[in-house]
Coordinates of N, CA, C and O in Angstrom, one line a residue:
X9 N -96.4 -7.8 -33.9 CA -97.0 -6.8 -34.8 C -96.0 -5.7 -35.3 O -95.0 -5.4 -34.6
X10 N -96.2 -5.2 -36.5 CA -95.3 -4.2 -37.0 C -96.1 -2.9 -37.3 O -97.1 -3.0 -38.0
X11 N -95.6 -1.8 -36.9 CA -96.1 -0.5 -37.3 C -95.2 -0.2 -38.5 O -94.0 -0.4 -38.5
X12 N -95.8 0.3 -39.6 CA -95.1 0.7 -40.8 C -95.5 2.0 -41.3 O -96.7 2.5 -41.1
X13 N -94.6 2.7 -42.0 CA -94.9 3.9 -42.7 C -94.5 3.8 -44.2 O -93.4 3.3 -44.5
X14 N -95.5 4.2 -45.0 CA -95.2 4.1 -46.5 C -95.2 5.6 -47.0 O -95.9 6.4 -46.5
X15 N -94.3 5.8 -47.9 CA -94.2 7.1 -48.6 C -94.9 6.9 -50.0 O -94.5 6.0 -50.8
X16 N -96.0 7.6 -50.2 CA -96.7 7.5 -51.5 C -96.1 8.4 -52.5 O -95.3 9.3 -52.2
X17 N -96.6 8.2 -53.8 CA -96.0 9.0 -54.9 C -96.2 10.5 -54.7 O -95.4 11.3 -55.2
X18 N -97.2 10.9 -54.0 CA -97.4 12.4 -53.7 C -96.6 12.9 -52.5 O -96.9 14.0 -52.0
X19 N -95.7 12.1 -52.0 CA -94.8 12.3 -50.9 C -95.6 12.3 -49.5 O -95.0 12.8 -48.5
X20 N -96.8 11.9 -49.5 CA -97.5 11.8 -48.3 C -97.0 10.5 -47.5 O -96.4 9.6 -48.1
X21 N -97.3 10.4 -46.2 CA -96.9 9.3 -45.4 C -98.1 8.6 -44.9 O -99.0 9.2 -44.3
X22 N -98.2 7.3 -45.1 CA -99.3 6.5 -44.7 C -98.8 5.6 -43.5 O -97.8 4.9 -43.7
X23 N -99.5 5.6 -42.4 CA -99.1 4.8 -41.3 C -100.1 3.7 -41.0 O -101.3 3.9 -41.1
X24 N -99.7 2.4 -40.7 CA -100.5 1.3 -40.4 C -99.8 0.3 -39.6 O -98.6 0.4 -39.3
X25 N -100.6 -0.7 -39.2 CA -100.0 -1.8 -38.4 C -100.5 -3.1 -39.1 O -101.5 -3.2 -39.7
X26 N -99.7 -4.2 -38.8 CA -100.0 -5.5 -39.4 C -99.3 -6.6 -38.6 O -98.3 -6.3 -37.9
X27 N -99.8 -7.8 -38.7 CA -99.1 -8.9 -38.1 C -98.3 -9.7 -39.2 O -97.6 -10.7 -38.9
X28 N -98.4 -9.2 -40.4 CA -97.7 -9.9 -41.5 C -97.3 -8.8 -42.5 O -98.1 -8.5 -43.4
X29 N -96.2 -8.2 -42.4 CA -95.8 -7.0 -43.2 C -95.8 -7.4 -44.7 O -96.3 -6.6 -45.5
X30 N -95.2 -8.5 -45.0 CA -95.0 -8.9 -46.4 C -96.4 -9.0 -47.1 O -96.6 -8.5 -48.2
X31 N -97.3 -9.7 -46.4 CA -98.7 -9.9 -47.0 C -99.4 -8.5 -47.1 O -100.2 -8.3 -48.0
X32 N -99.2 -7.7 -46.1 CA -99.9 -6.4 -46.1 C -99.4 -5.5 -47.2 O -100.2 -4.9 -47.9
X33 N -98.1 -5.5 -47.5 CA -97.6 -4.7 -48.6 C -98.1 -5.3 -49.9 O -98.4 -4.5 -50.8
X34 N -98.2 -6.6 -50.0 CA -98.8 -7.2 -51.2 C -100.2 -6.7 -51.4 O -100.6 -6.4 -52.5
X35 N -101.0 -6.7 -50.3 CA -102.4 -6.2 -50.5 C -102.4 -4.8 -50.9 O -103.3 -4.4 -51.7
X36 N -101.5 -3.9 -50.4 CA -101.5 -2.5 -50.8 C -101.2 -2.5 -52.3 O -101.8 -1.7 -53.0
X37 N -100.3 -3.3 -52.8 CA -99.9 -3.3 -54.2 C -101.0 -3.7 -55.1 O -101.1 -3.3 -56.2
X38 N -101.8 -4.6 -54.6 CA -102.9 -5.2 -55.4 C -104.2 -4.3 -55.3 O -105.2 -4.7 -55.9
X39 N -104.2 -3.3 -54.4 CA -105.4 -2.5 -54.3 C -106.4 -3.0 -53.3 O -107.5 -2.6 -53.2
X40 N -106.0 -4.0 -52.5 CA -106.9 -4.6 -51.5 C -106.6 -4.2 -50.1 O -107.2 -4.6 -49.2
X41 N -105.6 -3.2 -50.0 CA -105.3 -2.7 -48.7 C -106.0 -1.4 -48.4 O -107.3 -1.4 -48.3
X42 N -105.4 -0.3 -48.4 CA -106.0 1.0 -48.2 C -106.3 1.6 -49.6 O -105.5 1.6 -50.5
X43 N -107.5 2.2 -49.7 CA -107.9 3.0 -50.9 C -106.9 4.1 -51.1 O -106.6 4.5 -52.2
X44 N -106.5 4.8 -50.0 CA -105.6 5.9 -50.1 C -104.3 5.5 -50.7 O -103.8 6.2 -51.7
X45 N -103.7 4.4 -50.3 CA -102.4 4.0 -50.8 C -102.6 3.6 -52.3 O -101.8 3.9 -53.1
X46 N -103.7 2.9 -52.6 CA -103.9 2.5 -54.0 C -104.0 3.7 -54.9 O -103.5 3.7 -56.0
X47 N -104.7 4.8 -54.4 CA -104.9 6.0 -55.2 C -103.6 6.8 -55.4 O -103.5 7.6 -56.3
X48 N -102.6 6.5 -54.5 CA -101.4 7.3 -54.5 C -100.2 6.4 -54.7 O -99.1 6.8 -54.2
X49 N -100.3 5.3 -55.3 CA -99.2 4.4 -55.6 C -98.4 4.9 -56.8 O -99.0 5.7 -57.6
X50 N -97.2 4.6 -57.0 CA -96.4 3.6 -56.2 C -96.1 4.2 -54.8 O -96.1 5.4 -54.6
X51 N -95.7 3.3 -53.9 CA -95.3 3.6 -52.6 C -94.0 2.9 -52.2 O -93.6 2.0 -52.9
X52 N -93.4 3.4 -51.2 CA -92.2 2.8 -50.7 C -92.2 2.7 -49.2 O -92.7 3.6 -48.5
X53 N -91.8 1.5 -48.7 CA -91.7 1.3 -47.3 C -90.6 2.1 -46.7 O -89.4 1.9 -47.2
X54 N -90.8 3.0 -45.8 CA -89.7 3.9 -45.3 C -89.4 3.7 -43.8 O -88.4 4.2 -43.3
X55 N -90.3 3.0 -43.1 CA -90.1 2.9 -41.6 C -90.9 1.7 -41.1 O -92.0 1.4 -41.5
X56 N -90.3 1.0 -40.1 CA -91.0 -0.1 -39.4 C -90.5 -0.1 -38.0 O -89.4 0.4 -37.6
X57 N -91.5 -0.5 -37.1 CA -91.2 -0.7 -35.7 C -91.9 -2.0 -35.3 O -93.1 -2.2 -35.6
X58 N -91.2 -2.8 -34.5 CA -91.8 -4.1 -34.1 C -92.4 -4.0 -32.7 O -91.8 -3.4 -31.8
X59 N -93.5 -4.6 -32.5 CA -94.2 -4.6 -31.2 C -94.6 -6.0 -30.8 O -94.9 -6.8 -31.6
X60 N -94.6 -6.2 -29.5 CA -94.8 -7.6 -29.0 C -96.3 -8.0 -29.1 O -96.6 -9.2 -29.1
X61 N -97.2 -7.0 -29.1 CA -98.6 -7.4 -29.2 C -99.4 -6.3 -29.9 O -98.9 -5.2 -30.2
X62 N -100.7 -6.7 -30.3 CA -101.5 -5.8 -31.0 C -101.8 -4.5 -30.3 O -101.9 -3.4 -30.9
X63 N -102.1 -4.6 -29.0 CA -102.4 -3.5 -28.2 C -101.3 -2.4 -28.2 O -101.6 -1.2 -28.4
X64 N -100.1 -2.8 -28.0 CA -99.0 -1.8 -28.0 C -98.8 -1.2 -29.4 O -98.5 0.0 -29.6
X65 N -99.0 -2.0 -30.4 CA -98.9 -1.5 -31.8 C -100.0 -0.5 -32.1 O -99.7 0.5 -32.8
X66 N -101.2 -0.8 -31.7 CA -102.3 0.2 -31.9 C -102.1 1.5 -31.2 O -102.3 2.6 -31.8
X67 N -101.6 1.4 -30.0 CA -101.3 2.6 -29.2 C -100.3 3.5 -29.9 O -100.4 4.7 -30.0
X68 N -99.2 2.8 -30.4 CA -98.2 3.5 -31.1 C -98.7 4.1 -32.4 O -98.3 5.2 -32.8
X69 N -99.5 3.3 -33.1 CA -100.1 3.8 -34.4 C -100.9 5.1 -34.1 O -100.7 6.1 -34.9
X70 N -101.7 5.1 -33.1 CA -102.5 6.3 -32.8 C -101.5 7.5 -32.5 O -101.7 8.6 -33.0
X71 N -100.5 7.3 -31.8 CA -99.5 8.3 -31.5 C -98.8 8.8 -32.7 O -98.7 10.0 -33.0
X72 N -98.3 7.9 -33.6 CA -97.6 8.3 -34.8 C -98.6 9.1 -35.7 O -98.2 10.1 -36.3
X73 N -99.8 8.6 -35.8 CA -100.8 9.3 -36.7 C -101.1 10.7 -36.2 O -101.5 11.6 -37.0
X74 N -100.9 11.0 -34.9 CA -101.1 12.3 -34.4 C -99.9 13.3 -34.6 O -100.1 14.5 -34.4
X75 N -98.8 12.7 -35.1 CA -97.6 13.6 -35.3 C -97.8 14.4 -36.6 O -98.5 14.0 -37.5
X76 N -97.1 15.5 -36.6 CA -97.1 16.3 -37.9 C -96.2 15.6 -38.9 O -95.5 14.7 -38.6
X77 N -96.3 16.1 -40.1 CA -95.5 15.4 -41.2 C -94.0 15.6 -40.9 O -93.2 14.7 -41.0
X78 N -93.6 16.8 -40.4 CA -92.2 17.1 -40.0 C -91.8 16.1 -38.9 O -90.7 15.5 -39.0
X79 N -92.6 15.9 -37.9 CA -92.3 14.9 -36.9 C -92.1 13.5 -37.4 O -91.2 12.8 -37.0
X80 N -93.0 13.1 -38.3 CA -92.9 11.8 -38.9 C -91.6 11.7 -39.8 O -91.0 10.6 -39.7
X81 N -91.3 12.7 -40.5 CA -90.0 12.7 -41.3 C -88.8 12.5 -40.3 O -87.9 11.8 -40.7
X82 N -88.9 13.2 -39.2 CA -87.8 13.1 -38.2 C -87.7 11.6 -37.7 O -86.6 11.1 -37.4
X83 N -88.9 11.0 -37.4 CA -88.9 9.7 -36.9 C -88.3 8.7 -38.0 O -87.5 7.8 -37.6
X84 N -88.6 8.9 -39.2 CA -88.1 8.1 -40.3 C -86.6 8.2 -40.4 O -85.9 7.2 -40.6
X85 N -86.0 9.4 -40.1 CA -84.6 9.6 -40.2 C -83.8 8.9 -39.1 O -82.6 8.6 -39.3
X86 N -84.4 8.6 -38.0 CA -83.7 8.0 -36.9 C -83.3 6.6 -37.2 O -83.8 5.8 -37.8

C-alpha cells in the first residue's frame, strides 16, 4: 500500500492511501477519486510512503491527516 500526498491548485495538501498509485491518480484526474481533489485540480503528487499492508497504511494516514499543514510541508521536504 502507498500513502500519498497531493498538492492541489489552491496549495492545499490532500492525503490518501491506495494499493495502486497509478490507477488512483488516474481516478483523481478523471473526477472519480475525491470530490475535493476534482474541485481543486490540477494537482501534483508531492510525497509517497510505501507500507507492507493496509492496516499500517491506514494508521499512518490517520497520523498524517492529524498533522498541521506546516508539519506536512516538513514531511514532504524530507
